[in-house]
CSV table of C-alpha atoms and ligand atoms in Angstrom, one decimal:
chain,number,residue,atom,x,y,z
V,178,UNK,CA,-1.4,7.6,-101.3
V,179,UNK,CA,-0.3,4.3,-100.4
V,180,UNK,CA,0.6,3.8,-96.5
V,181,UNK,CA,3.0,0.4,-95.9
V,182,UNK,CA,1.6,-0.7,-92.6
V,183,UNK,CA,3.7,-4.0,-93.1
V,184,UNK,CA,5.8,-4.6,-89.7
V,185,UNK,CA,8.6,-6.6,-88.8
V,186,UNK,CA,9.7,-8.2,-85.3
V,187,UNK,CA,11.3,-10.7,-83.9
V,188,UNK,CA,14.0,-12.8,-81.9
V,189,UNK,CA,17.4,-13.3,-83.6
V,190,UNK,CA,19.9,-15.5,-81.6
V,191,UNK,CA,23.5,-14.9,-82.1
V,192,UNK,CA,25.6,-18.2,-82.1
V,193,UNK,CA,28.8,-19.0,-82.4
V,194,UNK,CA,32.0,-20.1,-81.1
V,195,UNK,CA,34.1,-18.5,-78.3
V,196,UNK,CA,35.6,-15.0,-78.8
V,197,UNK,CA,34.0,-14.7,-82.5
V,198,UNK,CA,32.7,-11.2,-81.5
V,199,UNK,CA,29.3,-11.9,-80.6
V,200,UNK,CA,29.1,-9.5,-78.0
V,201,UNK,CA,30.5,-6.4,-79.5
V,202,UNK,CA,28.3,-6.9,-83.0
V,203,UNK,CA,25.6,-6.4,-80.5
V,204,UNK,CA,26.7,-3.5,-78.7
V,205,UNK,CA,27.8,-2.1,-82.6
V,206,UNK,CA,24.7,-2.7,-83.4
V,207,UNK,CA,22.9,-1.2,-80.2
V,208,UNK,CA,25.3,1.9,-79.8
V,209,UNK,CA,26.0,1.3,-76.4
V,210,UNK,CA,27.6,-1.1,-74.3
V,211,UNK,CA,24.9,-4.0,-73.2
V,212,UNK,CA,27.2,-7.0,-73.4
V,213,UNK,CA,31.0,-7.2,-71.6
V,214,UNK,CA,33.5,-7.7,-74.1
V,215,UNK,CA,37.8,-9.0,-73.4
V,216,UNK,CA,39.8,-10.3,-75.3
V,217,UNK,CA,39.5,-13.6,-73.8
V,218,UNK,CA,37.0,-16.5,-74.6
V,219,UNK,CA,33.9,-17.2,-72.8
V,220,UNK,CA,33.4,-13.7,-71.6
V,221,UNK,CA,29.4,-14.2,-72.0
V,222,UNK,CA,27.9,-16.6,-69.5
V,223,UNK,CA,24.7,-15.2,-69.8
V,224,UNK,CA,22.1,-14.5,-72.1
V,225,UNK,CA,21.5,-11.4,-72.9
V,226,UNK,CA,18.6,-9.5,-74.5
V,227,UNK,CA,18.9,-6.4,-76.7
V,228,UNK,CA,16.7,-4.4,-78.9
V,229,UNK,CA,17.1,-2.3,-81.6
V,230,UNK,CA,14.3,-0.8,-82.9
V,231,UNK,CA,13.7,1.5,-85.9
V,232,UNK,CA,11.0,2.7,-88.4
V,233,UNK,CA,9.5,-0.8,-89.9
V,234,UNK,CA,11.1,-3.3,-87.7
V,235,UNK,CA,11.6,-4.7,-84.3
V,236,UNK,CA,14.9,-7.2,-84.0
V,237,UNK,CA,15.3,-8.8,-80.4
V,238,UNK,CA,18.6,-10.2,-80.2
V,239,UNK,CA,20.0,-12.5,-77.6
V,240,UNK,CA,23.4,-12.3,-76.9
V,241,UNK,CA,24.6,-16.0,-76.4
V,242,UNK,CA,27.6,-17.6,-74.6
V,243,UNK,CA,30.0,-19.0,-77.0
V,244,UNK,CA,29.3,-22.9,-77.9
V,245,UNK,CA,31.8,-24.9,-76.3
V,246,UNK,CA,31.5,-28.5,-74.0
V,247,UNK,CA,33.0,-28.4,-71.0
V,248,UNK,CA,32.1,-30.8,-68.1
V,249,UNK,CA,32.3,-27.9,-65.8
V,250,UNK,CA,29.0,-27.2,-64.5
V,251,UNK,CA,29.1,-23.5,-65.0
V,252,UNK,CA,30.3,-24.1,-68.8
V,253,UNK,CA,27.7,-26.5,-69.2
V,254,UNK,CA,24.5,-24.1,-67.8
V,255,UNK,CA,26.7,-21.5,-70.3
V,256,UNK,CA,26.3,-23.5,-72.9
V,257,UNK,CA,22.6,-24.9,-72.1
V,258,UNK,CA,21.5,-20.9,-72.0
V,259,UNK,CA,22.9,-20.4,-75.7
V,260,UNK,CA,20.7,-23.6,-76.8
V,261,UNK,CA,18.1,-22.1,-75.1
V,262,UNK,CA,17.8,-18.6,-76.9
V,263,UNK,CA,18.1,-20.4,-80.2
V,264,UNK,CA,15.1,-23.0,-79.6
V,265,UNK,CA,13.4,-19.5,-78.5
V,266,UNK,CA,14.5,-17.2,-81.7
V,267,UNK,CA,12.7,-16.7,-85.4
V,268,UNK,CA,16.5,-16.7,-86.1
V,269,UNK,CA,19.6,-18.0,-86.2
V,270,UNK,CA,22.7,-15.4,-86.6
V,271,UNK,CA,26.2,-17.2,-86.6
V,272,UNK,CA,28.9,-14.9,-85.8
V,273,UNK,CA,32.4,-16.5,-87.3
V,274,UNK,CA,35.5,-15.3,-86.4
V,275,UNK,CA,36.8,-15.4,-90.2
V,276,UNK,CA,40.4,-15.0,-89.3
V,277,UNK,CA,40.3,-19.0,-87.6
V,278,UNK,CA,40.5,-22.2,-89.5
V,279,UNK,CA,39.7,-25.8,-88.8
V,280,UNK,CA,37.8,-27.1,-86.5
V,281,UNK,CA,37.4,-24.3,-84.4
V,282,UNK,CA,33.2,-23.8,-85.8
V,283,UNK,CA,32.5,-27.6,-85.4
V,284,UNK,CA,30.7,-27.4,-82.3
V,285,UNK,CA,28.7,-24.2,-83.3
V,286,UNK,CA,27.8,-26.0,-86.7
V,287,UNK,CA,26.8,-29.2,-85.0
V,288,UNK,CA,24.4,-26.9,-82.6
V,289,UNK,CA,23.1,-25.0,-85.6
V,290,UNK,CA,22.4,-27.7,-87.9
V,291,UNK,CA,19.9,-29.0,-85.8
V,292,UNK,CA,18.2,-26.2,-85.1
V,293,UNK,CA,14.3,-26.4,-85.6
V,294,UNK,CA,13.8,-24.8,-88.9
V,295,UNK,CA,14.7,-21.2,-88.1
V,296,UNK,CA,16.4,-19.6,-91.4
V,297,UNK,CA,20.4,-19.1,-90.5
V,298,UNK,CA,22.2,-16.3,-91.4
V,299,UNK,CA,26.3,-16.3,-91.2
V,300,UNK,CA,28.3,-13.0,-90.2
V,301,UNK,CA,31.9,-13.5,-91.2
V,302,UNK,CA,33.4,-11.3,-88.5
V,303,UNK,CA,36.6,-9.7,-88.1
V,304,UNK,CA,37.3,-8.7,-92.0
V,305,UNK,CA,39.1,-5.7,-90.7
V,306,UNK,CA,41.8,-8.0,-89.8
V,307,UNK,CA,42.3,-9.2,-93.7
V,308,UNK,CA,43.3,-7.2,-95.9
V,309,UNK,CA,43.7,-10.1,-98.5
V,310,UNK,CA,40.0,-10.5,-99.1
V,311,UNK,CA,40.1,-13.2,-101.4
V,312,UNK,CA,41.7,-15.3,-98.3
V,313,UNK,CA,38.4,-15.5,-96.9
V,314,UNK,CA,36.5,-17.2,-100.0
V,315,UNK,CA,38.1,-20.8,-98.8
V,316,UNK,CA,36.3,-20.4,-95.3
V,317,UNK,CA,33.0,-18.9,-97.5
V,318,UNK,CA,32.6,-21.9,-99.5
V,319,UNK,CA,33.3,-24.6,-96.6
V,320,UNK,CA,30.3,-23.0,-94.6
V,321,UNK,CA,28.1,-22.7,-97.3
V,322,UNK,CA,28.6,-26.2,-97.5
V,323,UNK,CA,28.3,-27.4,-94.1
V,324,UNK,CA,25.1,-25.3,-93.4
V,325,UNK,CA,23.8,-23.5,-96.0
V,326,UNK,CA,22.7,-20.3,-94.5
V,327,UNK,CA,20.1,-17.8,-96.1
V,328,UNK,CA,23.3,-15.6,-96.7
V,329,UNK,CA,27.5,-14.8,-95.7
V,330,UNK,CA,27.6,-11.7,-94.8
V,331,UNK,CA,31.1,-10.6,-94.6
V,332,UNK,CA,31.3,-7.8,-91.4
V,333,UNK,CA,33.5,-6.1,-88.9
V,334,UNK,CA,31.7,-6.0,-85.5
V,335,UNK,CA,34.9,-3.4,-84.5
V,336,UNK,CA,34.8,-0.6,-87.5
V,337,UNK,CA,30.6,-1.4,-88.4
V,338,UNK,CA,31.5,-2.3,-92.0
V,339,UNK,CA,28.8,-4.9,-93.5
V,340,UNK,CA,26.7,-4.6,-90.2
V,341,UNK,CA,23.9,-2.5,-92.0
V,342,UNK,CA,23.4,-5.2,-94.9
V,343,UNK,CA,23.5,-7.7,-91.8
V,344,UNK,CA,20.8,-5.9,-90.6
V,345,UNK,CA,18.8,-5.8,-93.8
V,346,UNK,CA,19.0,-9.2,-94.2
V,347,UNK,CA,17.6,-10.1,-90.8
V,348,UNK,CA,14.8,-7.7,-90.9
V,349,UNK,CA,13.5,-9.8,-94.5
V,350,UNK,CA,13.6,-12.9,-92.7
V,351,UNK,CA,11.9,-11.8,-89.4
V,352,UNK,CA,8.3,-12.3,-89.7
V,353,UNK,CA,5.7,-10.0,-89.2
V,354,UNK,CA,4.9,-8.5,-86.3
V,355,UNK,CA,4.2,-5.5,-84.4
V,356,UNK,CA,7.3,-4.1,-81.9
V,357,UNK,CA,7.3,-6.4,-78.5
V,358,UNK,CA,8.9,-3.8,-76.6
V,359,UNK,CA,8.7,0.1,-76.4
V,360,UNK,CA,11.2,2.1,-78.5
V,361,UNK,CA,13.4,2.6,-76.1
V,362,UNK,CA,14.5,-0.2,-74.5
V,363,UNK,CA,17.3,-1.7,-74.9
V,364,UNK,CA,17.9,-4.4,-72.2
V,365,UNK,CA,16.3,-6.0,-70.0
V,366,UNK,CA,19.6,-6.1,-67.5
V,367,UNK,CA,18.6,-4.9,-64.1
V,368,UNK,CA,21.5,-1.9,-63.6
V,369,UNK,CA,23.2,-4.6,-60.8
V,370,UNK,CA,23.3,-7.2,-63.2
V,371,UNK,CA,24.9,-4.9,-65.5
V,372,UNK,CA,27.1,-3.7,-62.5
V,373,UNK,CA,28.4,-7.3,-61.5
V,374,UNK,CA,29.7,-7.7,-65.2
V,375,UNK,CA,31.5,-4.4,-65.8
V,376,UNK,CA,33.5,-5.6,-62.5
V,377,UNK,CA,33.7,-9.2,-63.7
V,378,UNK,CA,35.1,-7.3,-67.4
V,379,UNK,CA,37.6,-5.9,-65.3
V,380,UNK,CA,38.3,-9.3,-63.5
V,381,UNK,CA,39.2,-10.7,-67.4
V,382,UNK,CA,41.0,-7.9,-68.7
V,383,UNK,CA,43.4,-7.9,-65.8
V,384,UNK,CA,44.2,-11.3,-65.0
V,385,UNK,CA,45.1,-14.6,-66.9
V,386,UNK,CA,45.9,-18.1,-67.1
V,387,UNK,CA,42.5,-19.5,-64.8
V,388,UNK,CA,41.6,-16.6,-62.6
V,389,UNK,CA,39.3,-15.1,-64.9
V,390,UNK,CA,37.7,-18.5,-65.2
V,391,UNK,CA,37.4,-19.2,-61.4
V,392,UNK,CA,35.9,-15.6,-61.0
V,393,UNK,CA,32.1,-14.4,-60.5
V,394,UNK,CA,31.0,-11.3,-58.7
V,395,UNK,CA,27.9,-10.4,-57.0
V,396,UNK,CA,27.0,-6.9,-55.7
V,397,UNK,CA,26.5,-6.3,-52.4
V,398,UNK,CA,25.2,-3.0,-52.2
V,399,UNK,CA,24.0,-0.5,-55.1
V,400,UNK,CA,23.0,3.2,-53.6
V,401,UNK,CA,22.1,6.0,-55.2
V,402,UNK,CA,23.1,8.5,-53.2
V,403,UNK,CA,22.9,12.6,-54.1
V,404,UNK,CA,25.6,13.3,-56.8
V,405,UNK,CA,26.9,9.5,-55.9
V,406,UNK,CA,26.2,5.6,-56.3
V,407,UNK,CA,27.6,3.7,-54.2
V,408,UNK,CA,28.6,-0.1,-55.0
V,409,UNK,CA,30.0,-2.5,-53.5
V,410,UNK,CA,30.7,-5.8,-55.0
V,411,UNK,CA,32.6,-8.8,-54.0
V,412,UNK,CA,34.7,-10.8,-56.7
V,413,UNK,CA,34.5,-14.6,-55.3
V,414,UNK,CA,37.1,-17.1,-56.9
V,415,UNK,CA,38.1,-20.9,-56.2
V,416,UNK,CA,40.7,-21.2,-53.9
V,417,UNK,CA,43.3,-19.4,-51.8
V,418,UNK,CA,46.2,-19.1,-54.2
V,419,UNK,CA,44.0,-17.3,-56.5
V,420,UNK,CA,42.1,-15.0,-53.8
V,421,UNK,CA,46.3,-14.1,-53.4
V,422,UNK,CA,46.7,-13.7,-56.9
V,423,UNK,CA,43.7,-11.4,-57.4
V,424,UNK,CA,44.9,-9.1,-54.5
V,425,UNK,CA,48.3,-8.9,-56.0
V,426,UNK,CA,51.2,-7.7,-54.3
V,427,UNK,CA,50.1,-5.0,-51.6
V,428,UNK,CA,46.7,-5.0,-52.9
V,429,UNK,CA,48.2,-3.7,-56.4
V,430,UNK,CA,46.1,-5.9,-59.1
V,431,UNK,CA,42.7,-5.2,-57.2
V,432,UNK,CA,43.3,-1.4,-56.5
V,433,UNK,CA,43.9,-1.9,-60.8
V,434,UNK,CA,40.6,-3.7,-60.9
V,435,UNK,CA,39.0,-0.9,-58.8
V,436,UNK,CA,40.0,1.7,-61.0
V,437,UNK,CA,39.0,-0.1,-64.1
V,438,UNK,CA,35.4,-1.0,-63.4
V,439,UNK,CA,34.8,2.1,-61.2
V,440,UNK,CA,35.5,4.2,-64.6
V,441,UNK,CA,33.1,1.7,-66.3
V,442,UNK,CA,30.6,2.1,-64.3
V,443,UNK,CA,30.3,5.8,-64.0
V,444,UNK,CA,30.2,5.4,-67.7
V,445,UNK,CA,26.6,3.1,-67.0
V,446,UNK,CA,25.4,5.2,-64.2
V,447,UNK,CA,26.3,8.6,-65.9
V,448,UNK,CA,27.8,9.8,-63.0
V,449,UNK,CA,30.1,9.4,-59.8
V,450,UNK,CA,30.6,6.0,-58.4
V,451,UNK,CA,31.8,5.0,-55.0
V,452,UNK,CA,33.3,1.0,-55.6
V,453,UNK,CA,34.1,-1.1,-52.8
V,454,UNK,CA,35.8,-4.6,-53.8
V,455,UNK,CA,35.8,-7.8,-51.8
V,456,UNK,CA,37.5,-10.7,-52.5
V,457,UNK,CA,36.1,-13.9,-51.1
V,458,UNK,CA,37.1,-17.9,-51.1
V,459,UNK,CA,34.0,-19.6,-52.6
V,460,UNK,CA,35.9,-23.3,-52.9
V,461,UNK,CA,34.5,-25.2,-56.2
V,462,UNK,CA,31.7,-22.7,-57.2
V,463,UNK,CA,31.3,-23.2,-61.0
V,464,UNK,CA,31.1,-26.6,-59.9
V,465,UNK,CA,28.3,-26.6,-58.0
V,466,UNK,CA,24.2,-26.1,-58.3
V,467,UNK,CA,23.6,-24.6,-55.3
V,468,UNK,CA,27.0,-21.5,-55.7
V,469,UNK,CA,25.4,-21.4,-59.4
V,470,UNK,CA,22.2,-20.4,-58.5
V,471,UNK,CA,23.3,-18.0,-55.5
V,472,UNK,CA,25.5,-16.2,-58.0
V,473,UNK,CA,23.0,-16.5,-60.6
V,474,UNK,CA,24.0,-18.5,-62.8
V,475,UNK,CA,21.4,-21.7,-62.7
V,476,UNK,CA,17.5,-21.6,-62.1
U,265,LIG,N1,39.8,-6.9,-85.1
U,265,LIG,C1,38.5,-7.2,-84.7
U,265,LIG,N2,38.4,-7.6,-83.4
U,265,LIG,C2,37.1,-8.0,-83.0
U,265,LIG,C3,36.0,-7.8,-83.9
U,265,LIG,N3,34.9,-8.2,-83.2
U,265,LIG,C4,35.3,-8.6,-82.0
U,265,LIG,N4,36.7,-8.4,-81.9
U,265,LIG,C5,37.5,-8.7,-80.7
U,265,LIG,O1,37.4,-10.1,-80.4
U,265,LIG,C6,37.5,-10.3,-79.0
U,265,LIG,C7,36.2,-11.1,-78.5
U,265,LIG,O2,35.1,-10.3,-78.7
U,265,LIG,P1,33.7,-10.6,-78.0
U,265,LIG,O3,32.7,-9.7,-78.5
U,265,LIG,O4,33.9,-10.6,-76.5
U,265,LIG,O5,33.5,-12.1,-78.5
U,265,LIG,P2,32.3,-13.1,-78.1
U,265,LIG,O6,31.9,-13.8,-79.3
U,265,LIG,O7,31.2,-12.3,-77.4
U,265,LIG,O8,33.0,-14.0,-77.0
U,265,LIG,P3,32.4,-14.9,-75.8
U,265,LIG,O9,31.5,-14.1,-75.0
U,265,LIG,O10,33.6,-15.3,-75.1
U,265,LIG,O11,31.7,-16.1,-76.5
U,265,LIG,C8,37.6,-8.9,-78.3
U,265,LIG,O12,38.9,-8.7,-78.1
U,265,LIG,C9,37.0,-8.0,-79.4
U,265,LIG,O13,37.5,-6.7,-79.4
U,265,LIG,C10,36.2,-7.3,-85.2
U,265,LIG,O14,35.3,-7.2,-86.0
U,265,LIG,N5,37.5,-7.0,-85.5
U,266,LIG,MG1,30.3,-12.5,-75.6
C-alpha cells in the first residue's frame, strides 16, 4: 500500500477591481459569510483572512479591497492593505467581473503585473449573467495577453459553477506544506470586528450617493448576556447633513438599519441580539491618520 503523505498549503490573495465579487467567491468558497458583500464598490476596506481546509490541502485566502487610487486617505490605506496581502501570498487570484469592458481592470493589471513572481490565476466572475458564452472569449484573449496567468477560469461566485476547478487549480500551484491553522478555523475576525461590518453592510445596502462612503462604525459594547448579546455600535459619518440623512425622517432609515444588521447579526451570534445604534459627527475621518487608526483602519 502506497500512503500520499504529499501536502499542500498556502496564501492565495484575491485581487481585483471594485465590485468584481471578491468577497462573495470567498464566502462561496468558505460556506459562510466571512466577508460583507453590497452591491456597491469598495465594500472591503479590510483584509481579510479565510481558510478552507480539506483532505490534502490548506488554502489561506486574503480577502482584498478592490484596486482603485483615490487620494483619500482611507482609499489609499484600502488600497496599500490589498498590495500588502499580495507581496505576502504564494498566489495571486484575480477575480474579473467578465460582464465589464475597457479599462475598468487596468489598475488591477498594473498591480498584478508587478507582482514578485507569484504564479497568477484569473477567475472570470459573473458567467451567470451571460448566457451568450462565446461573448466572453474577446475579454479571455485580451487578459491572456496582458498577463498571462497560469489559467482563466471562467466562474460564478453567486450559483458556485467553475469554483471547484478554481480550487483545483490553486491547490497544484500552492506549494507544499503542512496546514498553518487547525481545521476549523475559518477567520481570524474577532466577533466585534465581524459585528462592526455586518452594521457597516447595512449602512451600504441602505443608503447611496456618498453616505456609504463617509460611513465607519465601531462597537461600543458587545455582551453576552443569558439567552442575549447585547451590541451597541455607533455609525460615525462626515458631516451634519449626512448624520441627517442617515437618521432619516423620524428616525425611519436608521430604525431600517437596525432591523437589517440586528437580523445579521443573530445570524453570526446564533442567537438573540439586542442592537443599539448611534450616529455620531466625526468631521473628515477617512481623511485623517489619527480617526483611521481609532476606527481601525491604519496601524
Ligand atoms: N450575478 C452575479 N453577481 C455577483 C457574482 N459575484 C458577485 N456578485 C455581485 O456583485 C456585487 C459585488 O460583490 P462583492 O463580492 O461585494 O464584490 P467585491 O469584489 O468584494 O467588491 P469590493 O469589496 O467593493 O472590492 C454584489 O452585488 C454581488 O452579489 C456572480 O457570480 N454573479
Ligand atoms: Mg469585497
Amino acid at each position: 500500500m502506497t500512503v500520499d503523505l504529499t501536502h499542500k498549503a498556502g496564501y492565495a490573495a484575491i485581487l481585483g477591481a471594485p465590485n468584481a465579487g471578491k468577497s462573495t467567491l470567498l464566502n462561496h468558497i468558505l460556506g459562510e459569510k466571512v466577508a460583507i458583500v453590497t452591491p456597491k464598490p469598495q465594500t472591503t476596506r479590510h483584509r481579510i483572512l479565510g481558510v478552507m481546509t480539506e483532505p490534502g490541502a490548506q488554502i489561506i485566502f486574503w480577502d482584498t479591497p478592490g484596486l482603485h487610487h483615490s487620494e483619500r486617505a482611507l482609499n489609499r490605506e484600502m488600497m496599500s492593505r490589498a498590495l500588502a496581502a499580495l507581496a505576502d501570498s504564494d498566489l495571486a487570484l484575480w477575480v474579473v467581473d467578465g460582464t465589464r469592458r475597457g479599462p475598468e481592470h487596468q489598475t488591477a493589471l498594473e498591480a498584478l503585473n508587478r507582482r514578485s513572481g507569484q504564479p497568477l490565476l484569473v477567475a472570470l466572475n459573473k458567467t451567470d449573467l451571460e448566457t451568450d458564452k462565446t461573448k466572453l472569449l474577446p475579454l479571455i484573449q485580451e487578459l491572456e495577453e496582458a498577463a498571462s496567468p497560469a489559467a482563466i477560469i471562467p466562474i460564478s461566485a453567486r450559483t458556485g459553477d467553475g469554483v471547484r476547478l478554481l480550487l483545483d487549480e490553486i491547490i497544484k500551484l500552492l506549494p507544499e506544506n503542512q496546514p498553518f491553522y487547525p481545521e476549523d478555523t475559518l477567520t481570524d475576525q474577532p466577533e466585534r470586528t465581524m459585528a462592526a461590518e455586518i452594521v457597516r453592510e447595512a449602512v451600504f445596502k441602505l443608503t447611496s450617493q456618498e453616505i456609504p462612503y463617509a460611513t465607519a462604525v465601531t462597537i461600543d459594547e458587545f455582551k453576552e448576556e443569558p439567552h442575549l448579546v447585547s451590541i451597541s455600535a455607533t455609525i460615525h459619518v462626515e458631516k451634519a447633513s449626512q448624520k441627517g440623512v442617515l437618521i432619516g425622517q423620524g428616525g425611519l432609515r436608521l430604525k431600517k438599519i437596525g432591523q437589517t444588521a440586528r437580523l445579521s447579526l443573530e445570524r453570526l451570534v446564533g442567537g438573540h441580539v439586542f442592537l443599539k445604534l448611534f450616529v455620531r459627527t466625526t468631521p473628515d475621518w477617512s481623511r485623517k491618520k489619527s480617526t483611521l487608526i481609532e476606527f481601525g483602519y491604519g496601524d
